XYZ file of C-alpha atoms in Angstrom:
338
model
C 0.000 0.000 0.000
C 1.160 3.027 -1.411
C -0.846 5.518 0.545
C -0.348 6.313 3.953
C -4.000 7.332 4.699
C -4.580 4.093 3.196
C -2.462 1.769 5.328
C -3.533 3.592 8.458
C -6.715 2.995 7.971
C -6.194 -0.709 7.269
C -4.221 -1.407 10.292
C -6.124 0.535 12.605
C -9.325 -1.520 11.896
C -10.663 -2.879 14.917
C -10.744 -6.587 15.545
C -13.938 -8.704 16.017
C -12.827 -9.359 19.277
C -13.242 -5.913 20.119
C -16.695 -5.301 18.186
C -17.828 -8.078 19.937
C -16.836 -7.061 23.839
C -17.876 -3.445 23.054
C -21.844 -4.473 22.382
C -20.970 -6.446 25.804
C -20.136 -2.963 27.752
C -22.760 -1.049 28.845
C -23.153 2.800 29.182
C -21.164 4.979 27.341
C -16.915 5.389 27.619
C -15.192 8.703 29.042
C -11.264 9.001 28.215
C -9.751 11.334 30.750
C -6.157 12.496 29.539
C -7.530 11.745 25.421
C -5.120 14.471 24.199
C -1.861 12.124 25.138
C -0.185 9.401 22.486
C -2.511 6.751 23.050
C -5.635 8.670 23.360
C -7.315 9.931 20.013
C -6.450 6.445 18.550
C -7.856 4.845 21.151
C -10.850 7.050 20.914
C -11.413 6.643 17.705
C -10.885 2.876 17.447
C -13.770 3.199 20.539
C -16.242 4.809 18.062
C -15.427 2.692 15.335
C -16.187 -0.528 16.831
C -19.379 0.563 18.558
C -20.694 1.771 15.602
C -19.889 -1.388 13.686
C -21.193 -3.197 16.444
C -24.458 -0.814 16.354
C -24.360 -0.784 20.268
C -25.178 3.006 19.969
C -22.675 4.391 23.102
C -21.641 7.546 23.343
C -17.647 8.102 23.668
C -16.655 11.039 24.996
C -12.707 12.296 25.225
C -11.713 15.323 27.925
C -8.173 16.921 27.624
C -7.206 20.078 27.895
C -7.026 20.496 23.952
C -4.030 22.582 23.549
C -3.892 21.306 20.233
C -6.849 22.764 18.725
C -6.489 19.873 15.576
C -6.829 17.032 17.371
C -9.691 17.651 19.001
C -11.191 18.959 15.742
C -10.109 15.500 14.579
C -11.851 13.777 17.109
C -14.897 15.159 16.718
C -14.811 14.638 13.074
C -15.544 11.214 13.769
C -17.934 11.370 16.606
C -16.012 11.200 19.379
C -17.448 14.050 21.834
C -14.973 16.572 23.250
C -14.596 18.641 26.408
C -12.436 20.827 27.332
C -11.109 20.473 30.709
C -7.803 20.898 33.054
C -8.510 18.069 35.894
C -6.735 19.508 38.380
C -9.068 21.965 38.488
C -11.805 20.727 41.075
C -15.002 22.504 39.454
C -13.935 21.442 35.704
C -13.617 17.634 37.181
C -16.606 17.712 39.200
C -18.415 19.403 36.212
C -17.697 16.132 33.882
C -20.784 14.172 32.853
C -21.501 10.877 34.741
C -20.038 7.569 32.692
C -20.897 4.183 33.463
C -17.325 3.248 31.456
C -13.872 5.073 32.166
C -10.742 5.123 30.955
C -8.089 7.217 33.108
C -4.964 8.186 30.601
C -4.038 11.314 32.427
C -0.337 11.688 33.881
C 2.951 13.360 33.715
C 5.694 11.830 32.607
C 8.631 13.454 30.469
C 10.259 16.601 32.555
C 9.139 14.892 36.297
C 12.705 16.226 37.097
C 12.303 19.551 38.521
C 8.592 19.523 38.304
C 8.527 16.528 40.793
C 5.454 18.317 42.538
C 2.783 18.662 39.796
C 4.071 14.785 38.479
C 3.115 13.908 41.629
C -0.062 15.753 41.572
C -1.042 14.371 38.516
C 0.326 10.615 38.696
C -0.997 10.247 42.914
C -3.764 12.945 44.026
C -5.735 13.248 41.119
C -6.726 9.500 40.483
C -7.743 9.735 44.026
C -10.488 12.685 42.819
C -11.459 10.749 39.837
C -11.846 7.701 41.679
C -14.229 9.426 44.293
C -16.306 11.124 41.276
C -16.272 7.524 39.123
C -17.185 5.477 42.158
C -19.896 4.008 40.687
C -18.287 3.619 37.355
C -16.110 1.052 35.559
C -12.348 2.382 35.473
C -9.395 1.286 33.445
C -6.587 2.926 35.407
C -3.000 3.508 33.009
C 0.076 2.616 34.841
C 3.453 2.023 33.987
C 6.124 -0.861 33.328
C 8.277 1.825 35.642
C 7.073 0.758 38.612
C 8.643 -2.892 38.307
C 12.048 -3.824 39.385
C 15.278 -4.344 36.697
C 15.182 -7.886 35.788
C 17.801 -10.115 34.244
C 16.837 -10.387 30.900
C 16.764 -14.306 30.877
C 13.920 -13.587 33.418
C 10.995 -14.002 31.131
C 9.388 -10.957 32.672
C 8.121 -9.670 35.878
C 4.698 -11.311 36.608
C 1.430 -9.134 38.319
C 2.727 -11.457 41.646
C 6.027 -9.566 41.964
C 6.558 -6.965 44.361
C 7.162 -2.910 42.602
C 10.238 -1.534 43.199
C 10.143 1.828 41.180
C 13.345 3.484 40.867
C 13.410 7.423 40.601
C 10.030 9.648 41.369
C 8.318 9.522 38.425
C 8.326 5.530 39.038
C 7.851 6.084 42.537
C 4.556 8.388 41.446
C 3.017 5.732 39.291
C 2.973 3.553 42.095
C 1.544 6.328 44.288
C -1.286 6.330 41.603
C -1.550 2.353 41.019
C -2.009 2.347 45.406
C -4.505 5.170 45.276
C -7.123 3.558 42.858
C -6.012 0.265 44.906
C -7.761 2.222 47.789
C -10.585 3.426 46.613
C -11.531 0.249 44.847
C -11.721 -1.300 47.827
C -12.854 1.540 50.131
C -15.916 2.253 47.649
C -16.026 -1.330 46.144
C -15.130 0.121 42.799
C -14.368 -2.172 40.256
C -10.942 -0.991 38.327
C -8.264 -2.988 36.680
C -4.793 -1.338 36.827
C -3.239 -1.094 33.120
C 0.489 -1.556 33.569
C 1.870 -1.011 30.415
C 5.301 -1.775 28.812
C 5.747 0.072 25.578
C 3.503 1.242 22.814
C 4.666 1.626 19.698
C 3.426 3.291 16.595
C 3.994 4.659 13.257
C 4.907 7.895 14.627
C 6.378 7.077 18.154
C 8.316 4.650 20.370
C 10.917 2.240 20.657
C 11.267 1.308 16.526
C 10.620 4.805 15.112
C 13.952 5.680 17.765
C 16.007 3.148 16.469
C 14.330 3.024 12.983
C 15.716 6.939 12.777
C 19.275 6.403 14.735
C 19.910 3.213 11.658
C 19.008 5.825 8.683
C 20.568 8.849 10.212
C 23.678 7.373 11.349
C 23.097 7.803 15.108
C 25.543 5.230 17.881
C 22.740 3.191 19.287
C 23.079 2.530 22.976
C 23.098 -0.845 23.797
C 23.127 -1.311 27.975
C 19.595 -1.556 28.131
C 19.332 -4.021 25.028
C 15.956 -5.578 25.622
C 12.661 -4.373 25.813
C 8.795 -5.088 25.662
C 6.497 -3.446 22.968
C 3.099 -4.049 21.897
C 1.743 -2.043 18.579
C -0.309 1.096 20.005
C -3.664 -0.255 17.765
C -3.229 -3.626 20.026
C -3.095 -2.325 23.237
C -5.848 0.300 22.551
C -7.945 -2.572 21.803
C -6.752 -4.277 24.889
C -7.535 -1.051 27.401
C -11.305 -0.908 25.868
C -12.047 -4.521 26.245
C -11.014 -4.150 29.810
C -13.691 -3.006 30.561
C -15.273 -6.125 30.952
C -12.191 -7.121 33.527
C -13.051 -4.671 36.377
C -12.646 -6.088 39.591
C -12.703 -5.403 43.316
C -9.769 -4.780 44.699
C -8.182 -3.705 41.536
C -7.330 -6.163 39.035
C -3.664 -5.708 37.991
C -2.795 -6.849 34.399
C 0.589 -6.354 32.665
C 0.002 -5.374 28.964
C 2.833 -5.810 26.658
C 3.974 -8.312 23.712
C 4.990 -11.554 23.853
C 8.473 -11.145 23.001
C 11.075 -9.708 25.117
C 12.577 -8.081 21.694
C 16.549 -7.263 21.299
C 17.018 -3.750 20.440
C 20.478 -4.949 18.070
C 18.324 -7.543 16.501
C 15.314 -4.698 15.557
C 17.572 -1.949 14.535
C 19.452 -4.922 12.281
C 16.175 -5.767 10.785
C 15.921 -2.298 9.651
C 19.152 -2.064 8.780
C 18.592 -4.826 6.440
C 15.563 -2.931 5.063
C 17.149 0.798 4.500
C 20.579 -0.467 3.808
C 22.466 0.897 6.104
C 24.534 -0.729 8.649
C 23.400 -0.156 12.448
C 26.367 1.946 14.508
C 26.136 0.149 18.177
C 27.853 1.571 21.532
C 28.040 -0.261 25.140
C 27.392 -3.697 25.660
C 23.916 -4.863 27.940
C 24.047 -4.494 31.223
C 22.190 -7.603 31.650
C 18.893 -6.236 33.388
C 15.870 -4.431 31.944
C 11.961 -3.162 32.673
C 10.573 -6.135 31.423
C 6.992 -7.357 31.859
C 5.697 -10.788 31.964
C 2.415 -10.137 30.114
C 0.997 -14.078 30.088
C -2.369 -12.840 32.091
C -3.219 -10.207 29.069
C -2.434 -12.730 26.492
C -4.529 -15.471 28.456
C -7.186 -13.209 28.633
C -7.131 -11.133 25.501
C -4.997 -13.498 22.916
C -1.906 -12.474 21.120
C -1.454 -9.269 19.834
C -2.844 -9.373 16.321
C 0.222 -7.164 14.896
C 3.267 -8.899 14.963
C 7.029 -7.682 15.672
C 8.490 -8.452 12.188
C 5.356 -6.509 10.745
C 5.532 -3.285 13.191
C 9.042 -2.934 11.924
C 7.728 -3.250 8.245
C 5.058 -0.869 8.487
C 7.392 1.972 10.757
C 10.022 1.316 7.789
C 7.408 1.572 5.219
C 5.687 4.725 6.908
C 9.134 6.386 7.621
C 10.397 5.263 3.824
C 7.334 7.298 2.504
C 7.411 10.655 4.320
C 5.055 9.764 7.577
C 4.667 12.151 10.247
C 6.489 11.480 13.485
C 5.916 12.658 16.681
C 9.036 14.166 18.583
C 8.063 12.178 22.212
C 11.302 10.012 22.728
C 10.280 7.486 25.376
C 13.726 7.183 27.151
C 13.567 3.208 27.259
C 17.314 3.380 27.924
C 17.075 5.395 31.136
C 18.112 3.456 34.084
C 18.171 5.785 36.980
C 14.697 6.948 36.888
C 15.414 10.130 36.185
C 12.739 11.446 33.587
């Protein structure tokens, strides 16, 4: 496919799984924090598969919209906006009821010397959401972060293990993972806690980085060598359909591929493709942020996208001019600091 409109549109289809579980939820889906990297895709893919499935909810995406476009782009195909900072106590108690929601919001990139409003955003406000949403279904975002370095031979860090975040950022998520804990059980809430280890896109994450260090040349830094990803379209479907998963106390679910994926063997696969030969520095330290994501995949099935064709379609979408979106994720970062 030849047109990048084109193979968007194809790969960002949603799956009959999802069709199917979305005429199974009932009451219409809010998306606090829709303006982030996940959010209008997973907005849209919301509206697409209700409407396929002719289960007539409503979806309805709150940000504070600096970025007048997207929400224009939102709302283009039926996904209802407003307008809201939710830090703000009278916007956030102003927010229509939902039956369904699905809690995105939280501060990630520049925590250092901002380590107050991270906090703010990652720990006290998910205790104000949960207190308006009490009676609501909530899919709660969380982080791979919050898990402890892992040999890489591991196979992953299970839902079992004990966190042990490393900087504050980390040591936020947590904070906001234990507040949603509380308040599921305190108001008998039913939430499942969406611990997520990396999504990847067209125009963001772990392959577009090394996909752009390969063609441009860059030293590719290999101490943190091995990582999780799951393609963005996959885990959107994943964070809608648990909505059916909501439990009390909070259901914790890793979400991430199946592979724990070598950074020198994916930047040699697109070396291979753009013909250019990968420039590596360091050798692996031995340890990553790696999640053991069996429970998702038991629950959910494999991702439908696999890791030989995300690195196709980034090379293809990068080969013909795609937009990308300048929001490194800092996989290699091993002190926390973010």
């Amino acid at each position: 496919m030849n047109n990048l409109a084109q193979l968007e549109q194809e790969i960002l289809k949603p799956s009959a799984a999802l069709v199917e579980d979305v005429s199974r939820i009932k009451g219409d889906i809010l998306l606090l924090g829709v303006g982030g990297k996940m959010g209008p895709s997973m907005a849209r893919a919301a509206r697409q598969a209700i409407d396929i499935a002719g289960s007539g909810q409503r979806v309805i995406g709150v940000s504070r919209f600096s970025d007048a476009a997207s929400r224009s782009a939102l709302e283009a195909v039926g996904v209802e906006t407003i307008a809201a900072d939710l830090l703000n106590d009278a916007a956030l108690n102003a927010l229509p009821d939902a039956p369904n929601v699905i809690y995105l919001a939280g501060h990630k990139f520049g925590t250092t010397g901002k380590e107050a409003f991270t906090w703010a955003m990652n720990a006290y406000l998910p205790g104000r959401v949960a207190e308006k949403y009490r009676n609501s279904n909530i899919v709660a975002f969380s982080s791979g972060n919050v898990l402890p370095f892992v040999p890489v031979t591991s196979g992953g860090v299970s839902e079992e293990s004990s966190p042990e975040p490393i900087g504050e950022y980390a040591q936020s998520c947590l904070g906001r993972e234990r507040i949603f804990e509380y308040f599921s059980q305190k108001n008998n809430t039913p939430m499942l806690i969406y611990r997520l280890n990396y999504a990847v896109d067209f125009r963001y994450g772990v392959l577009v980085e090394l996909a752009k260090s390969v063609l441009s040349g860059k030293e590719i830094d290999l101490r943190t060598e091995n990582v999780n990803v799951i393609w963005q379209g996959d885990a959107n479907e994943i964070a809608i359909r648990s909505l059916l998963h909501c439990a009390s106390p909070a259901k914790i679910l890793n979400v991430t591929g199946p592979e724990i994926l070598s950074t020198r063997w994916a930047a040699n696969q697109f070396g291979l493709i753009f013909g250019k030969e990968p420039k590596f520095v360091n050798e692996s330290a031995g340890t990553a942020l790696l999640n053991n994501a069996s429970e998702c995949h038991r629950i959910f099935g494999y991702p439908k996208v696999t890791i030989r064709e995300i690195i196709e379609l980034t090379a293809t979408w990068m080969q013909q001019g795609g937009e990308a979106l300048n929001k490194p994720t800092h996989f290699q970062e091993r002190t926390g600091k973010f």
